[in-house]
């Protein structure tokens, strides 16, 4: 989510785009994009397509598709080791090409999930001129420098040519919210859906609503930036002493410790239809950052300082407002489309607490949140845009897993272990060994198979522990993750056991929504039950990830509890591990007790 700029108000479809809106959302450079599931609307040749997220804002990424099948997707941060890396994703692109065994000059289409630089800059200027955002020397300079930088790079096309040489591929620049909307609808498996996109900003958008039907997307309305839920939330993330557009999870985790009573109506009106953000109250300027927020709420929290009751109560109010605004948007999307199958995307859609409330509200019949909902996952959607050409249809295939990244075989893993001169044991059955170690109370590094795409560790690059131990949350926080005490850990459980442990949720493969743990089970799995009785579960299916399912099953056979604690395999402030070397370094830099990596066990 980027905190940026555009006039407030609802723009109905007819007032902005006439009778053919979708064509206005796809800007052609000298060509077209990349990422599809089946070939419709093309001549029948096997397409090789590349999707790219690159905006110099955050979470650069790339993905590869051949012949209508998604083959590979990875965020640049996993390869560069720079958290939320915003640079041109040359490493991610190269990994895509290497995986597909193709050269850049063999690509048919390269697709960027942002328009060219002009629309964003024009929108910034419009916001300054209309007073929607304060114009200062610094803000005007930043907008201009950003425009000039992206213009000079031809919005990434020039960078691509410099890094990978000439290509016959067409270049396509897709509107950001359309890319998000496609990424949600085309992977939902729903023939018809109400699609809502909520983030910090696109080129001009903050929130948009779409109607997916019969493989097509109809744009219903846009709420322009800076009337943005993401802008509101990131502003308070900064006010509470955290990194905006990165640490929003921390605010969400802190919120249940607070109490109602903080009035945020000067910053967001959740009684509007569907909400209204008072952006000038949130915007910073060079001379007095956060001044308007300070006047209403007192001084901002200094980074790394103590958390007091005021901070907890502000976090509670921020999360409550976000949940209400998101519910309002979903309700409006259902009203506009007449459809109760709902898809969400955009950075705001990573708010798992709000997602859980939407899922259990009774408003929706079916609910899908694209697991890489922030900008890295928009590359998936942008690359489908060619399939809308010539009245074509999007693919409609349900995404059931997020394992789209690199993997390492035992030969590569053993080579890394030997390089570091480590003592290791080859395992007959890694799942059984892992379950035994977990039963003994060990904190376990787990490195297996293809890496996840998206922000969550889903059993490929995970740290695992026993959820029955009420002290395990503190142990993992203090000895391994080195992160804030209030941040909860998530349970991975067999899908068959979900209804036994959770209220309302039986299918949650991506850890993208919260559910209430049944009261009688909260004492059974205290390490993964948050202070408000909630959890952010991953339901694991034997058919999807059989090895990880067997770890949980074997642990259940030994303990009677088919649930494990799962958190991402990384240290605080670092990206999730990618290579065996990353895993080894992180293991020995933390308080983990053992590492199961491929078919090998490493101890301390």
XYZ file of C-alpha atoms in Angstrom:
604
model
C 0.000 0.000 0.000
C 1.372 3.367 -0.951
C 0.307 6.565 0.714
C -0.257 8.797 -2.292
C -2.821 11.130 -4.073
C -6.445 11.717 -5.957
C -9.812 13.488 -5.566
C -12.461 11.946 -3.352
C -15.863 10.831 -4.554
C -17.546 7.920 -6.304
C -17.054 7.706 -10.065
C -19.822 5.573 -11.593
C -18.996 3.553 -14.650
C -21.014 5.637 -17.072
C -19.572 8.970 -16.019
C -15.968 8.010 -16.622
C -15.677 5.411 -19.281
C -18.717 5.481 -21.548
C -19.939 2.256 -23.071
C -16.616 0.416 -23.255
C -14.837 0.955 -19.937
C -12.468 -1.964 -19.949
C -10.495 -0.688 -22.894
C -9.712 2.415 -20.854
C -8.055 0.237 -18.248
C -5.491 -1.364 -20.549
C -2.734 0.912 -21.821
C -0.613 -0.469 -24.603
C 3.064 0.300 -24.960
C 4.325 -1.489 -28.053
C 2.423 -4.601 -27.058
C 0.770 -6.865 -24.386
C 1.152 -8.832 -20.979
C 1.594 -12.190 -19.338
C -0.126 -14.810 -17.126
C -3.081 -16.978 -18.025
C -4.516 -20.383 -17.302
C -5.953 -21.349 -20.665
C -5.732 -19.875 -24.105
C -8.824 -17.977 -25.174
C -8.966 -15.149 -27.644
C -5.602 -15.949 -29.255
C -4.645 -17.787 -32.399
C -3.983 -21.104 -30.697
C -0.188 -20.880 -30.452
C 1.394 -21.697 -27.131
C 2.035 -18.391 -25.426
C 4.961 -17.807 -23.102
C 4.154 -14.817 -20.954
C 5.799 -12.910 -18.120
C 3.995 -10.812 -15.515
C 5.818 -8.098 -13.583
C 5.057 -5.842 -10.638
C 7.374 -2.854 -10.713
C 6.498 0.620 -9.474
C 9.450 1.584 -7.220
C 6.943 1.494 -4.348
C 7.090 -1.963 -2.784
C 6.971 -5.727 -3.358
C 8.383 -6.105 -6.858
C 7.720 -9.537 -8.336
C 7.497 -11.642 -11.470
C 5.640 -14.718 -12.698
C 5.801 -17.000 -15.723
C 3.044 -18.708 -17.713
C 3.339 -21.134 -20.578
C 0.459 -22.447 -22.632
C -2.148 -21.121 -20.242
C -0.607 -22.577 -17.075
C 0.961 -20.587 -14.276
C 4.399 -22.110 -13.786
C 6.253 -19.909 -11.349
C 5.905 -16.759 -9.241
C 8.314 -15.119 -6.818
C 8.785 -11.804 -5.044
C 12.077 -10.025 -5.572
C 12.621 -9.724 -1.809
C 13.064 -13.482 -1.425
C 15.993 -13.481 -3.834
C 17.581 -10.111 -3.031
C 17.018 -10.505 0.750
C 15.763 -6.886 0.899
C 12.383 -6.810 2.634
C 9.602 -5.435 0.371
C 12.220 -4.829 -2.323
C 10.881 -2.153 -4.702
C 13.674 -2.295 -7.260
C 13.274 -3.676 -10.749
C 12.758 -7.431 -10.193
C 15.665 -8.654 -12.283
C 16.346 -11.587 -9.951
C 12.693 -12.654 -9.948
C 12.515 -12.389 -13.750
C 15.691 -14.416 -14.158
C 14.340 -17.065 -11.786
C 11.165 -17.252 -13.873
C 13.111 -17.685 -17.093
C 15.443 -20.257 -15.543
C 12.531 -22.262 -14.179
C 10.782 -22.277 -17.548
C 14.022 -22.881 -19.438
C 13.215 -20.010 -21.765
C 15.153 -16.969 -22.923
C 13.845 -13.427 -22.844
C 13.764 -13.345 -26.632
C 11.372 -16.312 -26.594
C 8.712 -14.511 -24.557
C 5.541 -13.532 -26.358
C 4.300 -10.948 -23.880
C 5.608 -8.968 -20.910
C 2.949 -7.351 -18.750
C 3.342 -4.731 -16.030
C 0.584 -4.348 -13.452
C 0.759 -0.546 -13.489
C -0.073 1.992 -16.176
C 2.659 4.196 -17.559
C 3.930 7.049 -15.394
C 1.689 9.827 -16.714
C -1.683 8.956 -15.102
C -0.233 8.763 -11.599
C 1.575 12.075 -11.952
C -1.508 13.796 -13.385
C -3.536 12.499 -10.495
C -0.999 13.803 -7.993
C -1.166 17.234 -9.594
C -4.956 17.156 -9.570
C -4.944 16.330 -5.856
C -2.571 19.199 -5.094
C -4.581 21.635 -7.216
C -7.904 20.646 -5.659
C -6.570 20.704 -2.098
C -7.221 16.997 -1.550
C -3.601 16.669 -0.527
C -1.313 19.391 0.845
C 1.164 20.766 -1.669
C 4.573 21.378 -0.179
C 7.974 21.762 -1.775
C 8.834 18.206 -0.695
C 5.609 16.537 -1.869
C 5.687 18.298 -5.230
C 9.354 17.436 -5.701
C 8.804 13.788 -4.802
C 5.916 13.444 -7.247
C 7.929 15.042 -10.033
C 11.068 13.013 -9.387
C 9.037 9.807 -9.274
C 7.387 10.653 -12.592
C 10.699 11.502 -14.237
C 12.323 8.312 -12.957
C 9.539 6.042 -14.231
C 9.252 8.001 -17.494
C 12.989 7.640 -18.102
C 12.694 3.889 -17.531
C 9.648 3.674 -19.815
C 7.802 2.347 -16.752
C 10.088 -0.682 -16.649
C 10.218 -1.621 -20.342
C 13.611 0.036 -20.790
C 14.936 -1.680 -17.656
C 13.790 -5.015 -19.039
C 15.615 -4.454 -22.323
C 18.782 -3.329 -20.526
C 18.819 -6.387 -18.255
C 17.623 -9.093 -20.647
C 18.369 -7.819 -24.130
C 16.075 -7.407 -27.113
C 12.870 -9.415 -27.166
C 10.029 -9.949 -29.587
C 7.637 -9.745 -26.640
C 4.943 -7.117 -26.642
C 4.875 -4.761 -23.640
C 1.566 -4.044 -21.932
C 0.804 -1.698 -19.027
C -2.369 -2.634 -17.194
C -4.292 -0.431 -14.807
C -3.361 -1.384 -11.268
C -6.835 -2.051 -9.905
C -7.844 -4.017 -12.972
C -4.783 -6.206 -12.390
C -5.811 -6.738 -8.774
C -9.410 -7.489 -9.780
C -8.374 -10.065 -12.369
C -6.016 -11.725 -9.890
C -8.928 -12.251 -7.509
C -11.680 -13.241 -9.937
C -9.645 -15.460 -12.271
C -8.304 -17.569 -9.394
C -11.541 -17.802 -7.407
C -13.254 -20.511 -9.406
C -16.476 -18.458 -9.208
C -18.295 -18.023 -12.514
C -19.953 -14.899 -11.091
C -18.536 -12.734 -8.321
C -18.614 -9.318 -6.714
C -14.979 -8.198 -6.751
C -13.675 -5.472 -4.438
C -10.162 -4.044 -4.601
C -8.937 -2.005 -1.630
C -5.395 -0.730 -1.234
C -3.368 2.398 -0.507
C -3.497 3.613 -4.088
C -3.238 2.672 -7.703
C -2.430 5.358 -10.237
C -5.615 7.147 -9.179
C -7.713 4.517 -7.409
C -8.140 3.681 -3.737
C -11.118 1.304 -3.858
C -12.875 -0.199 -6.834
C -15.779 -2.589 -7.380
C -16.141 -4.972 -10.298
C -18.667 -7.544 -11.457
C -17.103 -10.779 -12.639
C -19.391 -12.830 -14.826
C -18.872 -15.430 -17.549
C -15.150 -14.754 -17.699
C -15.534 -10.981 -18.053
C -15.078 -8.109 -15.584
C -17.378 -5.104 -15.601
C -16.149 -2.052 -13.732
C -18.857 -0.708 -11.419
C -17.245 2.206 -9.569
C -14.001 3.669 -8.299
C -13.319 5.653 -5.145
C -10.238 7.682 -6.045
C -7.159 8.285 -3.951
C -6.679 9.772 -1.349
C -10.052 8.537 -0.062
C -8.284 5.344 0.868
C -8.644 2.764 3.625
C -5.015 1.791 3.058
C -3.871 5.399 3.370
C -5.827 5.696 6.629
C -4.375 2.491 8.077
C -0.782 3.173 7.024
C -1.010 6.684 8.483
C -1.856 5.265 11.880
C 0.760 2.547 11.482
C 3.292 5.363 11.278
C 1.654 7.265 14.153
C 2.002 4.179 16.364
C 5.745 4.028 15.698
C 5.813 1.321 13.036
C 6.887 1.299 9.397
C 3.990 2.289 7.120
C 3.225 0.018 4.179
C 5.045 -2.770 5.992
C 4.042 -3.120 9.653
C 0.254 -2.921 9.426
C 0.203 -6.485 10.804
C 1.525 -5.108 14.082
C -1.379 -2.701 14.466
C -3.830 -5.509 13.732
C -2.150 -7.751 16.312
C -2.071 -5.006 18.939
C -5.729 -4.019 18.471
C -7.343 -6.779 20.607
C -5.420 -5.501 23.639
C -7.179 -2.136 23.405
C -10.564 -0.879 24.500
C -13.193 1.191 22.676
C -13.373 4.919 23.349
C -10.965 6.605 20.917
C -12.838 8.834 18.449
C -11.349 8.715 14.948
C -14.216 10.505 13.201
C -11.888 13.402 12.325
C -9.917 10.960 10.168
C -12.477 8.531 8.757
C -16.265 8.553 8.506
C -17.450 4.962 8.468
C -21.090 6.103 8.315
C -20.608 7.478 4.805
C -21.393 5.285 1.824
C -19.216 3.246 2.027
C -16.695 5.404 3.968
C -14.836 8.691 3.663
C -11.233 9.293 4.674
C -10.196 12.825 5.653
C -6.868 12.598 3.898
C -5.599 16.069 4.785
C -5.851 15.150 8.454
C -3.539 12.211 7.820
C -1.120 13.683 5.303
C 2.347 14.614 6.456
C 4.288 17.616 5.325
C 7.906 18.531 5.615
C 7.577 20.934 8.525
C 5.101 19.211 10.847
C 4.644 15.512 10.145
C 1.608 13.969 11.877
C 0.715 17.423 13.285
C -3.058 17.078 12.797
C -3.062 13.599 14.293
C -1.022 14.829 17.258
C -3.484 17.664 17.875
C -6.356 15.183 18.155
C -4.670 12.181 19.775
C -1.535 13.366 21.551
C 2.071 12.707 20.570
C 2.926 9.821 18.247
C 4.713 6.828 19.666
C 8.470 6.728 19.125
C 9.687 3.615 17.344
C 10.763 0.787 19.676
C 9.394 2.606 22.752
C 7.025 1.062 25.276
C 3.421 0.366 24.328
C 0.940 1.951 26.715
C -2.854 1.788 27.002
C -3.336 4.813 24.739
C -1.455 3.088 21.931
C -3.478 -0.090 22.397
C -6.730 1.851 22.330
C -5.754 3.741 19.184
C -4.868 0.435 17.500
C -8.267 -0.925 18.537
C -10.045 2.080 17.034
C -8.046 1.916 13.798
C -8.768 -1.783 13.309
C -12.440 -1.327 14.179
C -12.788 1.480 11.620
C -11.002 -0.585 8.981
C -13.295 -3.554 9.578
C -16.386 -1.371 9.330
C -15.194 0.330 6.151
C -14.310 -3.002 4.537
C -17.701 -4.442 5.477
C -19.338 -1.381 3.938
C -17.405 -1.845 0.690
C -18.340 -5.519 0.473
C -21.975 -4.696 1.179
C -21.920 -2.085 -1.573
C -20.274 -4.539 -3.975
C -23.023 -7.071 -3.302
C -25.689 -4.403 -3.844
C -24.083 -3.246 -7.106
C -23.665 -6.720 -8.557
C -26.510 -8.672 -6.976
C -23.998 -11.423 -6.257
C -23.023 -12.871 -2.872
C -19.906 -14.671 -4.080
C -17.202 -12.172 -3.125
C -13.547 -11.832 -4.135
C -11.076 -9.405 -2.553
C -7.628 -8.168 -3.551
C -5.346 -5.221 -2.782
C -3.150 -4.674 0.244
C -6.081 -3.902 2.551
C -7.440 -7.371 1.768
C -4.568 -8.827 3.795
C -6.358 -7.654 6.939
C -7.201 -11.151 8.126
C -9.292 -9.977 11.059
C -11.625 -8.012 8.791
C -11.714 -10.896 6.316
C -12.818 -13.250 9.054
C -15.652 -10.949 10.037
C -16.783 -10.642 6.418
C -16.687 -14.417 5.964
C -18.767 -15.038 9.085
C -21.145 -12.088 8.657
C -23.811 -13.938 6.708
C -23.480 -11.403 3.872
C -21.460 -13.683 1.628
C -22.124 -17.166 0.313
C -18.649 -17.820 -1.063
C -15.523 -15.855 -0.261
C -12.084 -15.768 -1.862
C -9.154 -13.522 -1.011
C -6.248 -13.747 -3.430
C -3.426 -14.944 -1.121
C -0.784 -12.612 -2.596
C -3.300 -9.798 -2.308
C -0.811 -6.950 -2.203
C 1.122 -5.640 -5.200
C 3.315 -8.699 -5.744
C 0.195 -10.696 -6.600
C -1.122 -8.037 -8.969
C 1.403 -9.368 -11.494
C -0.709 -12.533 -11.705
C -3.769 -10.535 -12.645
C -2.164 -8.081 -15.031
C -0.864 -10.947 -17.084
C -4.377 -12.216 -17.767
C -5.399 -8.918 -19.369
C -4.814 -10.070 -22.985
C -7.585 -12.608 -22.542
C -10.089 -9.779 -22.314
C -9.113 -8.527 -25.767
C -11.519 -9.115 -28.640
C -14.342 -9.898 -26.223
C -12.357 -12.831 -24.843
C -12.859 -14.501 -21.484
C -10.629 -14.792 -18.456
C -9.660 -18.182 -17.067
C -11.661 -19.307 -14.075
C -9.657 -21.792 -12.076
C -9.712 -22.014 -8.282
C -6.319 -21.488 -6.641
C -5.869 -24.068 -3.898
C -2.211 -23.551 -2.981
C 0.488 -20.901 -3.019
C 3.543 -23.041 -3.808
C 4.720 -21.264 -6.951
C 8.341 -20.461 -6.032
C 11.742 -22.154 -6.279
C 12.625 -25.510 -4.769
C 15.885 -27.291 -3.963
C 16.494 -31.018 -4.230
C 18.400 -33.100 -1.711
C 21.576 -32.874 -3.776
C 21.572 -29.054 -3.568
C 20.672 -29.140 0.122
C 23.412 -31.640 0.991
C 25.944 -29.568 -0.941
C 25.053 -26.542 1.224
C 25.341 -28.595 4.415
C 28.775 -29.802 3.362
C 29.877 -26.307 2.416
C 29.198 -25.194 5.992
C 30.829 -28.394 7.348
C 27.737 -29.252 9.367
C 26.915 -32.537 11.046
C 23.629 -33.833 9.652
C 21.551 -36.997 9.511
C 19.680 -38.350 6.498
C 16.097 -39.129 7.506
C 13.958 -42.070 6.463
C 10.750 -40.099 7.091
C 11.087 -36.343 7.709
C 7.412 -36.040 8.731
C 7.720 -38.602 11.527
C 10.963 -37.062 12.802
C 9.451 -33.579 12.774
C 6.400 -34.746 14.707
C 8.601 -36.448 17.322
C 10.668 -33.295 17.800
C 7.562 -31.135 18.111
C 6.092 -33.475 20.728
C 9.326 -33.046 22.710
C 8.804 -29.278 22.744
C 11.466 -28.469 20.166
C 11.270 -25.380 17.963
C 11.780 -26.624 14.445
C 12.905 -25.086 11.182
C 11.043 -26.703 8.293
C 12.369 -26.254 4.730
C 10.640 -28.351 2.073
C 9.494 -28.204 -1.529
C 8.562 -25.123 -3.519
C 8.574 -21.758 -1.763
C 5.303 -19.956 -1.142
C 4.256 -16.905 -3.182
C 2.674 -14.267 -0.971
C 3.379 -13.075 2.565
C 2.465 -16.267 4.444
C 4.522 -19.362 5.207
C 2.271 -22.307 4.411
C 4.429 -25.272 5.301
C 7.332 -24.901 2.885
C 9.435 -22.233 4.611
C 8.078 -22.445 8.164
C 9.105 -22.485 11.818
C 7.023 -25.082 13.665
C 6.304 -25.603 17.351
C 3.896 -27.290 19.784
C 0.685 -25.210 20.110
C -0.265 -26.902 23.399
C 2.468 -25.170 25.383
C 1.144 -21.863 26.781
C 4.722 -20.543 26.953
C 5.581 -21.459 23.366
C 4.394 -18.126 21.978
C 6.789 -16.288 24.277
C 9.614 -18.766 23.596
C 9.371 -18.370 19.839
C 8.997 -14.600 20.071
C 11.980 -14.139 22.370
C 14.365 -16.784 21.098
C 13.599 -17.037 17.394
C 11.534 -14.260 15.866
C 12.825 -11.440 18.112
C 9.584 -9.580 17.519
C 6.949 -7.776 19.592
C 5.281 -9.677 22.416
C 1.709 -9.017 21.279
C 1.979 -10.497 17.782
C 0.134 -13.819 17.535
C 1.205 -17.042 15.850
C -0.964 -19.085 13.546
C -2.130 -22.693 13.643
C -1.798 -25.145 10.781
C -4.319 -27.933 11.180
C -5.656 -30.791 9.148
C -8.651 -29.618 7.179
C -10.598 -32.581 8.567
C -10.139 -31.163 12.094
C -11.074 -27.557 11.327
C -14.682 -27.729 12.511
C -13.566 -29.398 15.749
C -11.300 -26.464 16.623
C -12.770 -23.433 14.847
C -16.083 -21.632 14.685
C -17.482 -20.769 11.228
C -14.369 -21.679 9.217
C -13.647 -25.065 7.656
C -11.613 -24.022 4.606
C -8.732 -21.563 4.994
C -5.720 -22.738 2.956
C -3.914 -19.378 2.879
C -3.986 -17.985 6.459
C -5.853 -15.009 5.035
C -8.727 -14.789 7.523
C -9.249 -15.203 11.235
C -11.740 -17.410 13.036
C -12.751 -17.822 16.631
C -11.261 -20.854 18.319
C -13.981 -22.885 19.971
C -14.048 -22.038 23.703
C -13.378 -25.619 24.760
C -10.272 -25.740 22.537
C -8.641 -22.468 23.565
C -6.903 -24.127 26.494
C -5.814 -26.994 24.251
C -3.956 -24.789 21.739
C -3.146 -21.661 23.782
C 0.029 -20.812 21.845
C -1.979 -20.099 18.681
C -5.053 -18.543 20.288
C -4.924 -14.753 20.438
C -6.045 -12.717 23.425
C -9.507 -12.243 21.888
C -9.986 -15.962 21.272
C -9.199 -15.742 17.572
C -6.684 -17.529 15.364
C -5.480 -17.101 11.779
C -5.657 -20.728 10.618
C -4.226 -22.631 7.706
C -6.265 -25.706 6.846
C -3.940 -28.278 5.274
C -5.156 -30.827 2.737
C -3.456 -34.164 2.146
C -3.901 -33.842 -1.620
C -2.272 -30.370 -1.712
C 0.740 -30.745 0.609
C 0.998 -34.399 1.636
C 4.306 -34.087 3.500
C 3.178 -31.183 5.673
C -0.199 -32.848 6.231
C 1.646 -35.928 7.484
C 3.653 -33.853 9.990
C 0.395 -32.571 11.473
C -1.206 -36.019 11.303
C 1.759 -37.712 13.024
C 1.793 -34.995 15.685
C -1.930 -35.581 16.178
C -1.425 -39.334 16.583
C 1.103 -38.688 19.341
C -0.709 -35.906 21.170
C -4.369 -36.078 20.181
C -4.044 -32.552 18.740
C -3.762 -32.408 14.917
C -2.533 -28.802 15.028
C 0.947 -27.245 14.913
C 2.133 -23.697 15.453
C 3.380 -22.257 12.162
C 5.237 -19.003 11.607
C 7.385 -17.816 8.743
C 10.999 -19.002 8.530
C 12.763 -15.672 8.982
C 14.132 -13.350 11.614
C 12.591 -10.000 12.405
C 13.046 -7.523 9.567
C 14.211 -10.153 7.083
C 12.481 -11.784 4.140
C 11.407 -15.415 4.427
C 14.287 -17.761 3.624
C 14.768 -18.799 0.022
C 17.840 -21.033 -0.298
C 19.301 -23.794 1.902
C 22.062 -21.326 2.827
C 19.425 -18.805 3.980
C 17.795 -21.499 6.095
C 21.100 -22.592 7.655
C 22.133 -19.029 8.481
C 18.746 -18.211 10.001
C 18.723 -21.466 11.975
C 22.089 -20.773 13.593
C 21.214 -17.100 14.195
C 18.184 -17.984 16.284
C 16.968 -20.138 19.136
C 15.556 -22.919 16.968
C 16.430 -26.388 18.254
C 16.511 -28.381 15.024
C 16.243 -27.962 11.274
C 14.534 -30.458 8.987
C 15.694 -29.451 5.531
C 14.735 -31.746 2.690
C 15.591 -35.265 3.826
C 18.128 -34.075 6.388
C 18.127 -33.209 10.079
C 20.503 -30.623 11.528
C 20.761 -30.095 15.276
C 22.680 -27.834 17.615
